[in-house]
Backbone as a printed PyTorch tensor [residue, N CA C, xyz], in Angstrom:
tensor([[[116.0810,   6.9200, 282.7130],
         [115.4530,   5.7210, 283.2490],
         [115.3320,   4.6820, 282.1490]],

        [[115.3960,   3.4310, 282.5260],
         [115.2420,   2.3530, 281.5560],
         [113.8620,   1.7430, 281.7030]],

        [[113.3610,   1.1870, 280.6270],
         [112.0790,   0.5030, 280.6650],
         [112.2670,  -0.8640, 281.2790]],

        [[111.2330,  -1.3470, 281.9590],
         [111.2640,  -2.6940, 282.5130],
         [111.2030,  -3.6600, 281.3570]],

        [[112.0620,  -4.6490, 281.3510],
         [112.0170,  -5.6680, 280.3080],
         [112.5820,  -6.9430, 280.8800]],

        [[112.3610,  -8.0150, 280.2010],
         [112.9170,  -9.2770, 280.6470],
         [111.8500, -10.3070, 280.9000]],

        [[112.2720, -11.4650, 281.3970],
         [111.3390, -12.5660, 281.5870],
         [111.2190, -12.9520, 283.0470]],

        [[111.4000, -12.0020, 283.9210],
         [111.2010, -12.2340, 285.3420],
         [110.1210, -11.2720, 285.8080]],

        [[109.7260, -11.3930, 287.0450],
         [108.7130, -10.4990, 287.5980],
         [109.3300,  -9.6520, 288.6870]],

        [[109.3170,  -8.3640, 288.5160],
         [109.7820,  -7.4490, 289.5570],
         [108.6400,  -7.2940, 290.5440]],

        [[108.5440,  -8.2300, 291.4790],
         [107.2840,  -8.4630, 292.1560],
         [107.0690,  -7.7180, 293.4500]],

        [[108.0520,  -7.1020, 294.0520],
         [107.7390,  -6.3830, 295.2750],
         [108.6830,  -5.2120, 295.4760]],

        [[108.2070,  -4.2590, 296.1930],
         [109.1200,  -3.2890, 296.7730],
         [109.5910,  -3.8770, 298.0950]],

        [[108.7060,  -4.4780, 298.8120],
         [109.0160,  -5.1110, 300.0870],
         [107.8600,  -6.0040, 300.4810]],

        [[108.0660,  -6.7710, 301.5380],
         [107.0000,  -7.6560, 301.9930],
         [106.4990,  -7.2340, 303.3590]],

        [[105.5230,  -7.9680, 303.8690],
         [104.9110,  -7.6350, 305.1550],
         [105.7080,  -8.1760, 306.3390]],

        [[106.9660,  -8.4620, 306.1550],
         [107.8060,  -9.0190, 307.2170],
         [108.5390,  -7.9340, 308.0020]],

        [[108.1180,  -6.7080, 307.8650],
         [108.7170,  -5.6250, 308.6440],
         [109.6940,  -4.7600, 307.8870]],

        [[109.7810,  -4.8970, 306.5720],
         [110.6870,  -4.0650, 305.7900],
         [110.2780,  -2.6040, 305.9080]],

        [[111.2710,  -1.7560, 306.1250],
         [111.0250,  -0.3220, 306.2720],
         [111.6250,   0.4330, 305.0900]],

        [[110.9500,   1.5240, 304.7230],
         [111.3590,   2.3830, 303.6180],
         [111.6820,   3.7590, 304.1870]],

        [[112.7620,   4.3740, 303.6910],
         [113.1600,   5.7030, 304.1570],
         [112.2000,   6.7530, 303.6100]],

        [[111.6660,   7.5700, 304.5140],
         [110.7450,   8.6310, 304.1140],
         [111.3370,  10.0160, 304.3570]],

        [[112.4400,  10.0820, 305.0680],
         [113.1360,  11.3310, 305.3520],
         [114.5740,  10.9490, 305.6960]],

        [[115.4220,  11.9200, 305.9280],
         [116.8350,  11.6320, 306.1540],
         [117.1030,  10.6980, 307.3270]],

        [[116.2530,  10.6870, 308.3070],
         [116.5080,   9.8280, 309.4590],
         [115.2680,   9.0690, 309.9220]],

        [[114.2730,   8.9550, 309.0580],
         [113.0310,   8.2950, 309.4430],
         [112.6980,   7.1720, 308.4650]],

        [[112.3620,   6.0110, 309.0170],
         [111.9660,   4.8480, 308.2370],
         [110.5610,   4.4380, 308.6560]],

        [[109.7400,   4.0380, 307.6830],
         [108.3640,   3.6350, 307.9400],
         [108.1660,   2.2320, 307.3740]],

        [[107.4500,   1.3890, 308.1140],
         [107.1240,   0.0520, 307.6410],
         [106.3640,   0.1740, 306.3210]],

        [[106.7350,  -0.6140, 305.3420],
         [106.1400,  -0.5040, 304.0130],
         [104.6260,  -0.6620, 304.0560]],

        [[104.1180,  -1.4880, 304.9520],
         [102.6640,  -1.6820, 305.0000],
         [101.9300,  -0.4540, 305.5330]],

        [[102.6520,   0.4970, 306.1150],
         [102.0360,   1.7200, 306.6300],
         [102.1040,   2.8900, 305.6480]],

        [[102.7820,   2.7130, 304.5130],
         [102.8560,   3.7770, 303.5130],
         [101.5130,   3.9210, 302.8090]],

        [[101.1800,   5.1580, 302.4410],
         [ 99.9170,   5.3890, 301.7490],
         [100.1050,   6.4600, 300.6690]],

        [[ 99.1590,   6.4990, 299.7510],
         [ 99.1700,   7.4930, 298.6820],
         [ 99.2600,   8.8830, 299.3070]],

        [[100.1450,   9.6960, 298.7590],
         [100.3430,  11.0510, 299.2610],
         [101.5400,  11.1910, 300.1860]],

        [[102.0010,  10.0720, 300.7740],
         [103.2170,  10.1160, 301.5870],
         [104.4080,  10.3800, 300.6760]],

        [[105.5070,  10.8150, 301.2640],
         [106.7360,  11.0400, 300.5150],
         [107.7740,   9.9940, 300.8860]],

        [[108.5640,   9.6050, 299.8890],
         [109.6340,   8.6270, 300.0620],
         [110.9400,   9.2730, 299.6230]],

        [[111.9940,   9.0360, 300.3630],
         [113.3270,   9.5530, 300.0150],
         [113.9020,   8.6980, 298.8870]],

        [[114.3040,   9.3400, 297.7970],
         [114.9000,   8.6160, 296.6710],
         [116.4100,   8.8100, 296.6550]],

        [[117.0710,   7.9700, 295.9040],
         [118.5220,   7.9730, 295.8260],
         [119.0770,   9.3020, 295.3270]],

        [[118.5790,   9.8150, 294.2260],
         [119.1580,  11.0240, 293.6370],
         [118.1450,  12.1320, 293.3720]],

        [[116.8990,  11.9170, 293.7350],
         [115.8590,  12.8560, 293.3350],
         [115.0630,  13.4160, 294.5120]],

        [[115.6460,  13.3690, 295.6960],
         [114.9900,  13.9440, 296.8670],
         [113.7380,  13.1830, 297.2600]],

        [[112.8050,  13.9000, 297.8470],
         [111.5430,  13.2950, 298.2660],
         [110.5790,  13.2580, 297.0920]],

        [[109.9400,  12.1160, 296.8890],
         [108.9310,  11.9460, 295.8410],
         [107.6440,  11.4320, 296.4670]],

        [[106.5330,  11.9560, 295.9710],
         [105.2240,  11.5880, 296.5000],
         [104.7910,  10.2190, 295.9590]],

        [[104.1890,   9.4270, 296.8280],
         [103.6450,   8.1340, 296.4190],
         [102.3570,   8.3740, 295.6350]],

        [[102.3230,   7.8420, 294.4280],
         [101.1530,   7.9690, 293.5560],
         [100.1980,   6.7890, 293.7450]],

        [[100.7530,   5.5850, 293.8760],
         [ 99.9550,   4.3820, 294.0890],
         [100.6750,   3.4580, 295.0570]],

        [[ 99.9090,   2.7610, 295.8720],
         [100.4140,   1.6590, 296.6830],
         [ 99.5940,   0.4520, 296.2840]],

        [[100.2620,  -0.6060, 295.9460],
         [ 99.6050,  -1.8240, 295.4750],
         [100.1440,  -2.9730, 296.3040]],

        [[ 99.2550,  -3.8190, 296.8050],
         [ 99.7240,  -5.0070, 297.5030],
         [ 98.9120,  -6.1970, 297.0480]],

        [[ 99.5170,  -7.3550, 297.1730],
         [ 98.8340,  -8.5840, 296.7810],
         [ 99.3780,  -9.7380, 297.6050]],

        [[ 98.6160, -10.7970, 297.6370],
         [ 99.0860, -12.0070, 298.2950],
         [100.0670, -12.7270, 297.3910]],

        [[101.0730, -13.3160, 298.0050],
         [102.1540, -13.9650, 297.2620],
         [102.4750, -15.2940, 297.9360]],

        [[102.2600, -16.3880, 297.2140],
         [102.5900, -17.7140, 297.7330],
         [104.0760, -17.9560, 297.5170]],

        [[104.7810, -18.2500, 298.5700],
         [106.2420, -18.3590, 298.5270],
         [106.6930, -19.7450, 298.0770]],

        [[106.2620, -20.1690, 296.8980],
         [106.6930, -21.4850, 296.4250],
         [106.7580, -21.5560, 294.9100]],

        [[106.8830, -20.4180, 294.2630],
         [106.7330, -20.3900, 292.8090],
         [108.0340, -20.3080, 292.0380]],

        [[109.1270, -20.7190, 292.5730],
         [110.3620, -20.7120, 291.8210],
         [111.3770, -19.7080, 292.3250]],

        [[112.5910, -19.8570, 291.8310],
         [113.7350, -19.0980, 292.3200],
         [113.5190, -17.5880, 292.3230]],

        [[112.9830, -17.0390, 291.2430],
         [112.8340, -15.5930, 291.1520],
         [111.6350, -15.0690, 291.9340]],

        [[110.7240, -15.9520, 292.2980],
         [109.5500, -15.5520, 293.0720],
         [109.7190, -15.8180, 294.5640]],

        [[110.7050, -16.6060, 294.9230],
         [110.9120, -16.9650, 296.3290],
         [111.3240, -15.7330, 297.1320]],

        [[110.7380, -15.5580, 298.3120],
         [111.0880, -14.4340, 299.1790],
         [112.5380, -14.5850, 299.6320]],

        [[113.2720, -13.4770, 299.5850],
         [114.6720, -13.4300, 300.0070],
         [114.7990, -12.4610, 301.1760]],

        [[115.6960, -12.7640, 302.1030],
         [116.0230, -11.8240, 303.1740],
         [117.4390, -11.3410, 302.9520]],

        [[117.6010, -10.0220, 302.8880],
         [118.9340,  -9.4420, 302.7990],
         [119.4630,  -9.2520, 304.2100]],

        [[120.7680,  -9.0910, 304.3390],
         [121.3710,  -9.0490, 305.6770],
         [120.9730,  -7.8380, 306.5070]],

        [[120.2920,  -6.8600, 305.9220],
         [119.8450,  -5.7020, 306.7030],
         [118.3720,  -5.8080, 307.0920]],

        [[117.7830,  -6.9970, 306.9320],
         [116.3940,  -7.1950, 307.3290],
         [115.3710,  -6.8230, 306.2770]],

        [[115.8080,  -6.5290, 305.0640],
         [114.8960,  -6.2200, 303.9630],
         [114.4890,  -7.5350, 303.3050]],

        [[113.1930,  -7.6750, 303.0420],
         [112.6630,  -8.8560, 302.3660],
         [112.1560,  -8.4650, 300.9890]],

        [[112.5680,  -9.2180, 299.9660],
         [112.1700,  -8.9880, 298.5760],
         [111.9510, -10.3340, 297.9140]],

        [[111.2420, -10.3490, 296.7860],
         [111.2590, -11.5710, 295.9900],
         [112.5930, -11.6380, 295.2620]],

        [[112.9820, -12.8270, 294.8450],
         [114.2400, -12.9960, 294.1220],
         [114.2800, -12.2370, 292.8130]],

        [[113.1150, -11.9490, 292.2370],
         [113.0410, -11.2260, 290.9730],
         [112.9860,  -9.7230, 291.1140]],

        [[113.0470,  -9.2220, 292.3380],
         [113.0470,  -7.7740, 292.5340],
         [114.4920,  -7.2870, 292.5870]],

        [[114.7410,  -6.1560, 291.9790],
         [116.1140,  -5.6630, 291.8750],
         [116.5300,  -4.8090, 293.0560]],

        [[117.7930,  -4.9870, 293.4230],
         [118.4930,  -4.0390, 294.2780],
         [119.4200,  -3.2620, 293.3650]],

        [[119.8400,  -2.0940, 293.7890],
         [120.6890,  -1.2340, 292.9700],
         [122.1040,  -1.2680, 293.5180]],

        [[123.0410,  -1.6390, 292.6530],
         [124.4330,  -1.8290, 293.0640],
         [125.3660,  -1.0500, 292.1470]],

        [[126.5820,  -0.8010, 292.6410],
         [127.6030,  -0.1860, 291.7970],
         [128.0460,  -1.1400, 290.7000]],

        [[128.1880,  -2.4200, 291.0420],
         [128.6530,  -3.4400, 290.0960],
         [127.8670,  -4.7240, 290.2880]],

        [[127.6570,  -5.4440, 289.1960],
         [126.9730,  -6.7360, 289.2550],
         [127.9620,  -7.7760, 289.8000]],

        [[127.5570,  -8.5610, 290.7980],
         [128.4690,  -9.5630, 291.3710],
         [128.8370, -10.6610, 290.3710]],

        [[129.9920, -11.2610, 290.5860],
         [130.3820, -12.4260, 289.8080],
         [129.3560, -13.5250, 290.0390]],

        [[129.1660, -14.3770, 289.0460],
         [128.2600, -15.5040, 289.2000],
         [126.8330, -15.2410, 288.7560]],

        [[126.5040, -13.9980, 288.4020],
         [125.1600, -13.7120, 287.9030],
         [125.0770, -14.2140, 286.4610]],

        [[124.0700, -15.0390, 286.1210],
         [123.9510, -15.5390, 284.7420],
         [123.9000, -14.4070, 283.7230]],

        [[124.4300, -14.6560, 282.5600],
         [124.5500, -13.6420, 281.5180],
         [123.2210, -12.9480, 281.2150]],

        [[122.1290, -13.6910, 281.1510],
         [120.8510, -13.0730, 280.7790],
         [120.3390, -12.0890, 281.8330]],

        [[120.9130, -12.1120, 283.0400],
         [120.5070, -11.1870, 284.0970],
         [121.5820, -10.1540, 284.4370]],

        [[122.6360, -10.0770, 283.6200],
         [123.7420,  -9.1660, 283.9380],
         [123.4870,  -7.7270, 283.4840]],

        [[122.6300,  -7.5320, 282.4940],
         [122.4110,  -6.1850, 281.9730],
         [120.9210,  -5.8600, 281.9980]],

        [[120.3930,  -5.6340, 283.1800],
         [118.9750,  -5.3300, 283.3400],
         [118.7150,  -3.8310, 283.2840]],

        [[119.7680,  -3.0720, 283.0830],
         [119.6280,  -1.6320, 283.0000],
         [120.1040,  -0.9400, 284.2600]],

        [[119.8220,   0.3440, 284.3110],
         [120.2630,   1.1720, 285.4260],
         [119.1190,   2.0590, 285.8930]],

        [[119.2180,   2.4530, 287.1270],
         [118.4490,   3.5720, 287.6520],
         [119.5040,   4.5500, 288.1480]],

        [[119.4740,   5.7280, 287.5630],
         [120.5210,   6.7150, 287.8060],
         [121.8650,   6.0730, 287.4840]],

        [[122.8200,   6.0510, 288.4050],
         [124.1390,   5.4830, 288.1130],
         [124.3340,   4.0970, 288.7220]],

        [[123.2510,   3.4340, 289.1050],
         [123.3330,   2.1200, 289.7590],
         [122.8150,   1.0280, 288.8350]],

        [[123.4640,  -0.1220, 288.8810],
         [123.0660,  -1.2980, 288.1080],
         [121.9230,  -2.0260, 288.8080]],

        [[120.9500,  -2.5090, 288.0300],
         [119.8930,  -3.3480, 288.5760],
         [120.4160,  -4.7760, 288.7100]],

        [[120.2770,  -5.3450, 289.8830],
         [120.7070,  -6.7160, 290.1440],
         [119.5770,  -7.4390, 290.8670]],

        [[119.1270,  -8.5550, 290.3120],
         [118.0680,  -9.3120, 290.9730],
         [118.5180,  -9.7010, 292.3720]],

        [[117.6300,  -9.5530, 293.3400],
         [118.0090,  -9.8040, 294.7360],
         [118.4420, -11.2440, 294.9690]],

        [[117.9900, -12.1560, 294.1380],
         [118.4190, -13.5490, 294.2710],
         [119.9370, -13.6770, 294.1180]],

        [[120.5630, -12.7240, 293.4170],
         [122.0050, -12.7560, 293.1900],
         [122.7760, -11.7480, 294.0410]],

        [[122.0870, -11.0130, 294.8840],
         [122.7630, -10.0410, 295.7440],
         [123.5350, -10.7580, 296.8470]],

        [[124.6550, -10.1580, 297.2600],
         [125.4160, -10.7300, 298.3700],
         [124.5420, -10.8060, 299.6060]],

        [[124.7460, -11.8390, 300.3920],
         [124.0200, -12.0060, 301.6550],
         [122.5080, -12.0970, 301.4770]],

        [[122.0640, -12.6020, 300.3370],
         [120.6510, -12.8330, 300.0770],
         [120.3280, -14.2760, 300.4720]],

        [[119.4070, -14.4330, 301.4100],
         [119.0680, -15.7580, 301.9280],
         [117.6350, -16.0960, 301.5360]],

        [[117.4300, -17.2570, 300.9170],
         [116.1010, -17.6840, 300.5240],
         [115.2990, -18.0960, 301.7510]],

        [[114.0610, -17.6340, 301.8260],
         [113.1380, -18.0480, 302.8710],
         [112.4450, -19.3020, 302.3390]],

        [[112.7700, -20.4390, 302.9160],
         [112.2910, -21.7150, 302.3900],
         [111.0450, -22.1830, 303.1360]],

        [[109.9030, -21.7540, 302.6340],
         [108.6240, -22.2210, 303.1420],
         [107.5880, -22.0330, 302.0470]],

        [[106.3870, -22.4670, 302.3000],
         [105.2870, -22.3000, 301.3480],
         [104.2230, -21.3700, 301.9220]],

        [[104.6450, -20.3950, 302.7000],
         [103.7180, -19.4870, 303.3600],
         [103.1820, -18.4400, 302.3860]],

        [[102.0720, -17.8520, 302.7900],
         [101.4650, -16.7700, 302.0320],
         [101.9170, -15.4510, 302.6400]],

        [[102.4340, -14.5550, 301.8040],
         [102.8960, -13.2460, 302.2390],
         [102.1190, -12.1750, 301.4910]],

        [[102.0640, -11.0120, 302.0540],
         [101.5460,  -9.8540, 301.3400],
         [102.7590,  -9.0650, 300.8650]],

        [[102.7940,  -8.7880, 299.5590],
         [103.8930,  -8.0220, 298.9930],
         [103.3750,  -6.6480, 298.5720]],

        [[104.2450,  -5.6640, 298.6580],
         [103.8710,  -4.2710, 298.4260],
         [104.6870,  -3.6710, 297.2980]],

        [[104.0120,  -2.8670, 296.4900],
         [104.6440,  -2.0950, 295.4220],
         [104.3280,  -0.6340, 295.6760]],

        [[105.2720,   0.2340, 295.4010],
         [104.9670,   1.6620, 295.4410],
         [105.3470,   2.2810, 294.1030]],

        [[104.4810,   3.1590, 293.6260],
         [104.7280,   3.9410, 292.4180],
         [104.8670,   5.3810, 292.8720]],

        [[105.9660,   6.0130, 292.4950],
         [106.2140,   7.4070, 292.8700],
         [105.9010,   8.3240, 291.6960]],

        [[105.4890,   9.5420, 291.9990],
         [105.1960,  10.4960, 290.9290],
         [106.4100,  10.6650, 290.0320]],

        [[106.1640,  10.6100, 288.7250],
         [107.2260,  10.6780, 287.7390],
         [106.5970,  11.0770, 286.4120]],

        [[107.1930,  12.0130, 285.6930],
         [106.6630,  12.4230, 284.3910],
         [106.8260,  11.3280, 283.3430]],

        [[107.7660,  10.4270, 283.5440],
         [108.0370,   9.3240, 282.6240],
         [107.2730,   8.0890, 283.1080]],

        [[106.3240,   7.5800, 282.3080],
         [105.5250,   6.4340, 282.7680],
         [106.3670,   5.1720, 282.9670]],

        [[107.5520,   5.1300, 282.3750],
         [108.4600,   3.9890, 282.5620],
         [109.4750,   4.2420, 283.6730]],

        [[109.4660,   5.4400, 284.2030],
         [110.4790,   5.8520, 285.1710],
         [110.3320,   5.1850, 286.5250]],

        [[111.4580,   4.8350, 287.0770],
         [111.5320,   4.2690, 288.4220],
         [112.5840,   5.0360, 289.1900]],

        [[112.5610,   4.8840, 290.4860],
         [113.5470,   5.5310, 291.3400],
         [114.2220,   4.4910, 292.2190]],

        [[115.4150,   4.8200, 292.6470],
         [116.0390,   4.0590, 293.7100],
         [115.4710,   4.5510, 295.0320]],

        [[114.9950,   3.6310, 295.8610],
         [114.4850,   3.9820, 297.1890],
         [115.2810,   3.2110, 298.2320]],

        [[115.3960,   3.7830, 299.4090],
         [116.1900,   3.1970, 300.4780],
         [115.3130,   2.3040, 301.3510]],

        [[115.7780,   1.0930, 301.5900],
         [115.0760,   0.1610, 302.4750],
         [116.0480,  -0.3060, 303.5460]],

        [[115.5630,  -0.4830, 304.7440],
         [116.3890,  -0.9150, 305.8630],
         [115.7590,  -0.4760, 307.1600]],

        [[116.5570,  -0.4280, 308.1990],
         [115.9880,  -0.0110, 309.4740],
         [116.6780,   1.2120, 310.0720]],

        [[117.8200,   1.5930, 309.5170],
         [118.4840,   2.8220, 309.9510],
         [119.4810,   3.2420, 308.8770]],

        [[119.9760,   4.4520, 308.9750],
         [120.8040,   5.0470, 307.9280],
         [122.1090,   4.2760, 307.6990]],

        [[122.6080,   3.5720, 308.7090],
         [123.8430,   2.8050, 308.5480],
         [123.6040,   1.4270, 307.9470]],

        [[122.3630,   1.0440, 307.7800],
         [122.0430,  -0.3210, 307.3900],
         [120.9480,  -0.3240, 306.3250]],

        [[121.2590,   0.2620, 305.1580],
         [120.2420,   0.3820, 304.1200],
         [120.7070,  -0.2470, 302.8170]],

        [[119.7400,  -0.5280, 301.9600],
         [119.9960,  -1.0230, 300.6180],
         [119.1080,  -0.2170, 299.6810]],

        [[119.5830,   0.0090, 298.4660],
         [118.7590,   0.6570, 297.4570],
         [117.9650,  -0.4100, 296.7240]],

        [[116.6730,  -0.2020, 296.6060],
         [115.8680,  -1.0720, 295.7520],
         [115.0460,  -0.1810, 294.8310]],

        [[114.3220,  -0.7660, 293.9170],
         [113.6340,   0.0160, 292.8930],
         [112.1700,   0.2380, 293.2370]],

        [[111.6810,   1.4150, 292.8770],
         [110.2350,   1.6450, 292.9260],
         [109.6430,   1.1060, 291.6310]],

        [[108.3670,   0.9170, 291.6160],
         [107.6580,   0.3890, 290.4610],
         [107.3450,   1.5170, 289.4810]],

        [[107.4070,   1.2480, 288.1890],
         [107.0260,   2.2660, 287.2080],
         [105.5020,   2.2910, 287.0590]],

        [[104.9900,   3.4310, 286.6350],
         [103.5530,   3.5560, 286.4040],
         [103.1220,   2.5950, 285.3050]],

        [[103.9150,   2.4280, 284.2660],
         [103.6010,   1.5120, 283.1700],
         [103.4220,   0.0910, 283.6950]],

        [[104.3550,  -0.3900, 284.5100],
         [104.2550,  -1.7470, 285.0440],
         [103.0170,  -1.8670, 285.9210]],

        [[102.7940,  -0.9050, 286.7770],
         [101.6320,  -0.9100, 287.6610],
         [100.3470,  -0.9980, 286.8520]],

        [[100.2380,  -0.1910, 285.8020],
         [ 99.0410,  -0.1620, 284.9670],
         [ 98.7850,  -1.5090, 284.2730]],

        [[ 99.8400,  -2.1760, 283.8610],
         [ 99.6870,  -3.4420, 283.1270],
         [ 99.3790,  -4.6180, 284.0370]],

        [[ 99.9290,  -4.6280, 285.2410],
         [ 99.9100,  -5.8580, 286.0270],
         [ 99.1790,  -5.7660, 287.3500]],

        [[ 98.5610,  -4.6260, 287.6570],
         [ 97.8890,  -4.5090, 288.9650],
         [ 96.6980,  -5.4260, 289.0700]]])
């Protein structure tokens, strides 16, 4: 696992706009319904227990990396939250091209993900973070977000270190 670093804010796992997280091979739960003790399906590490759920209000007018984005599968993230990809797309600025990896996937800010659409308003949203049990306080996992197994994206869980510093 890589440590979180950089000058952006990895601000959400998902928002209150109906984003669902995979909790089993064929079951998705709305992120706002997840609670401590629930299990989440991870990319390479099976089911992991939720250690903390953190949510906060988020004003959707604070700049490119903070603006809420909608991915084509109905997942909502801030522009500064990473999705996990095999390769970084062309056109990503150099300072955001090497944000590290989770397992064998590259971290790519959702603002630069294909089919990422900015939600252009000044509304207040509730954003959610989940921290999964991990022996490494900097460790994060790839988690599946979407509405069904054919229509998912990998995004990152929050590390315990980040949660402790910024909650």
